[in-house]
PDB file of C-alpha atoms in Angstrom:
ATOM      1  CA  UNK T   1      30.987  64.583  10.574  1.00  0.00           C
ATOM      2  CA  UNK T   2      29.436  61.458  12.097  1.00  0.00           C
ATOM      3  CA  UNK T   3      26.448  61.826   9.758  1.00  0.00           C
ATOM      4  CA  UNK T   4      28.745  61.103   6.813  1.00  0.00           C
ATOM      5  CA  UNK T   5      29.938  57.782   8.232  1.00  0.00           C
ATOM      6  CA  UNK T   6      28.033  54.763   6.974  1.00  0.00           C
ATOM      7  CA  UNK T   7      26.116  52.952   9.688  1.00  0.00           C
ATOM      8  CA  UNK T   8      25.436  49.766   7.696  1.00  0.00           C
ATOM      9  CA  UNK T   9      27.749  46.782   7.781  1.00  0.00           C
ATOM     10  CA  UNK T  10      29.839  46.430   4.642  1.00  0.00           C
ATOM     11  CA  UNK T  11      31.396  43.207   3.404  1.00  0.00           C
ATOM     12  CA  UNK T  12      34.128  42.707   0.852  1.00  0.00           C
ATOM     13  CA  UNK T  13      35.209  39.266  -0.369  1.00  0.00           C
ATOM     14  CA  UNK T  14      33.009  37.874   2.408  1.00  0.00           C
ATOM     15  CA  UNK T  15      34.864  39.738   5.183  1.00  0.00           C
ATOM     16  CA  UNK T  16      33.213  42.414   7.303  1.00  0.00           C
ATOM     17  CA  UNK T  17      34.847  45.809   6.740  1.00  0.00           C
ATOM     18  CA  UNK T  18      34.807  48.074   9.815  1.00  0.00           C
ATOM     19  CA  UNK T  19      33.660  51.691   9.841  1.00  0.00           C
ATOM     20  CA  UNK T  20      35.711  52.777  12.869  1.00  0.00           C
ATOM     21  CA  UNK T  21      38.684  51.713  14.958  1.00  0.00           C
ATOM     22  CA  UNK T  22      36.390  50.462  17.721  1.00  0.00           C
ATOM     23  CA  UNK T  23      34.403  48.439  15.184  1.00  0.00           C
ATOM     24  CA  UNK T  24      37.669  46.954  13.829  1.00  0.00           C
ATOM     25  CA  UNK T  25      38.753  45.889  17.320  1.00  0.00           C
ATOM     26  CA  UNK T  26      35.290  44.407  17.957  1.00  0.00           C
ATOM     27  CA  UNK T  27      35.552  42.354  14.754  1.00  0.00           C
ATOM     28  CA  UNK T  28      38.996  41.094  15.837  1.00  0.00           C
ATOM     29  CA  UNK T  29      37.640  40.159  19.255  1.00  0.00           C
ATOM     30  CA  UNK T  30      34.654  38.370  17.686  1.00  0.00           C
ATOM     31  CA  UNK T  31      36.890  36.440  15.235  1.00  0.00           C
ATOM     32  CA  UNK T  32      39.648  35.723  17.814  1.00  0.00           C
ATOM     33  CA  UNK T  33      42.395  37.234  15.616  1.00  0.00           C
ATOM     34  CA  UNK T  34      44.309  40.515  15.257  1.00  0.00           C
ATOM     35  CA  UNK T  35      44.148  41.189  11.501  1.00  0.00           C
ATOM     36  CA  UNK T  36      42.558  44.648  11.780  1.00  0.00           C
ATOM     37  CA  UNK T  37      44.666  45.647  14.796  1.00  0.00           C
ATOM     38  CA  UNK T  38      47.822  44.668  12.903  1.00  0.00           C
ATOM     39  CA  UNK T  39      46.683  46.726   9.882  1.00  0.00           C
ATOM     40  CA  UNK T  40      46.010  49.763  12.112  1.00  0.00           C
ATOM     41  CA  UNK T  41      49.378  49.388  13.868  1.00  0.00           C
ATOM     42  CA  UNK T  42      51.207  49.127  10.535  1.00  0.00           C
ATOM     43  CA  UNK T  43      49.535  52.270   9.149  1.00  0.00           C
ATOM     44  CA  UNK T  44      50.181  54.255  12.342  1.00  0.00           C
ATOM     45  CA  UNK T  45      53.849  53.215  12.260  1.00  0.00           C
ATOM     46  CA  UNK T  46      54.153  54.291   8.616  1.00  0.00           C
ATOM     47  CA  UNK T  47      52.542  57.722   9.077  1.00  0.00           C
ATOM     48  CA  UNK T  48      54.060  58.512  12.488  1.00  0.00           C
ATOM     49  CA  UNK T  49      57.106  60.137  10.888  1.00  0.00           C
ATOM     50  CA  UNK T  50      54.849  62.809   9.342  1.00  0.00           C
ATOM     51  CA  UNK T  51      53.365  63.960  12.649  1.00  0.00           C
ATOM     52  CA  UNK T  52      54.650  65.966  15.591  1.00  0.00           C
ATOM     53  CA  UNK T  53      52.410  65.850  18.654  1.00  0.00           C
ATOM     54  CA  UNK T  54      52.324  69.256  20.333  1.00  0.00           C
ATOM     55  CA  UNK T  55      51.919  69.768  24.070  1.00  0.00           C
ATOM     56  CA  UNK T  56      48.778  71.480  25.343  1.00  0.00           C
ATOM     57  CA  UNK T  57      48.973  75.237  24.939  1.00  0.00           C
ATOM     58  CA  UNK T  58      51.713  75.080  22.298  1.00  0.00           C
ATOM     59  CA  UNK T  59      51.032  77.218  19.237  1.00  0.00           C
ATOM     60  CA  UNK T  60      51.461  75.462  15.875  1.00  0.00           C
ATOM     61  CA  UNK T  61      53.986  76.844  13.423  1.00  0.00           C
ATOM     62  CA  UNK T  62      52.824  78.863  10.429  1.00  0.00           C
ATOM     63  CA  UNK T  63      51.729  76.543   7.630  1.00  0.00           C
ATOM     64  CA  UNK T  64      50.881  73.589   9.874  1.00  0.00           C
ATOM     65  CA  UNK T  65      47.352  72.198   9.712  1.00  0.00           C
ATOM     66  CA  UNK T  66      45.309  70.099  12.071  1.00  0.00           C
ATOM     67  CA  UNK T  67      44.854  66.477  11.040  1.00  0.00           C
ATOM     68  CA  UNK T  68      41.468  64.785  11.327  1.00  0.00           C
ATOM     69  CA  UNK T  69      42.957  61.342  11.906  1.00  0.00           C
ATOM     70  CA  UNK T  70      40.291  59.482   9.915  1.00  0.00           C
ATOM     71  CA  UNK T  71      41.017  55.901   8.902  1.00  0.00           C
ATOM     72  CA  UNK T  72      39.608  54.034   5.901  1.00  0.00           C
ATOM     73  CA  UNK T  73      39.488  50.249   6.056  1.00  0.00           C
ATOM     74  CA  UNK T  74      39.758  47.840   3.125  1.00  0.00           C
ATOM     75  CA  UNK T  75      40.324  44.172   2.296  1.00  0.00           C
ATOM     76  CA  UNK T  76      42.847  43.495  -0.474  1.00  0.00           C
ATOM     77  CA  UNK T  77      42.445  40.792  -3.124  1.00  0.00           C
ATOM     78  CA  UNK T  78      44.824  38.483  -1.216  1.00  0.00           C
ATOM     79  CA  UNK T  79      42.522  38.899   1.838  1.00  0.00           C
ATOM     80  CA  UNK T  80      44.986  41.010   3.814  1.00  0.00           C
ATOM     81  CA  UNK T  81      43.461  43.875   5.750  1.00  0.00           C
ATOM     82  CA  UNK T  82      44.540  47.424   4.881  1.00  0.00           C
ATOM     83  CA  UNK T  83      44.065  50.709   6.676  1.00  0.00           C
ATOM     84  CA  UNK T  84      44.558  54.097   5.016  1.00  0.00           C
ATOM     85  CA  UNK T  85      45.108  57.238   7.051  1.00  0.00           C
ATOM     86  CA  UNK T  86      43.400  60.379   5.789  1.00  0.00           C
ATOM     87  CA  UNK T  87      45.130  63.541   6.915  1.00  0.00           C
TER      88      UNK T  87
END
């Protein structure tokens, strides 16, 4: 899976677009702001209603699937940061 993730830095509208959550937090730390963290928090809040975290050893119900938890990062035309959760 990690072989499919781009290693090069990508920029959009002059802003660096992260390739991982850790990279997003590093960019925020470097720029002394919380734009990417706020985008991640907003996406996690919006998708939290769709997930039930099971305790260790609990068997999932029939029809449930495991989520990968991948995030895709983007910069919108108004320069706001956006995070998309891929199930």
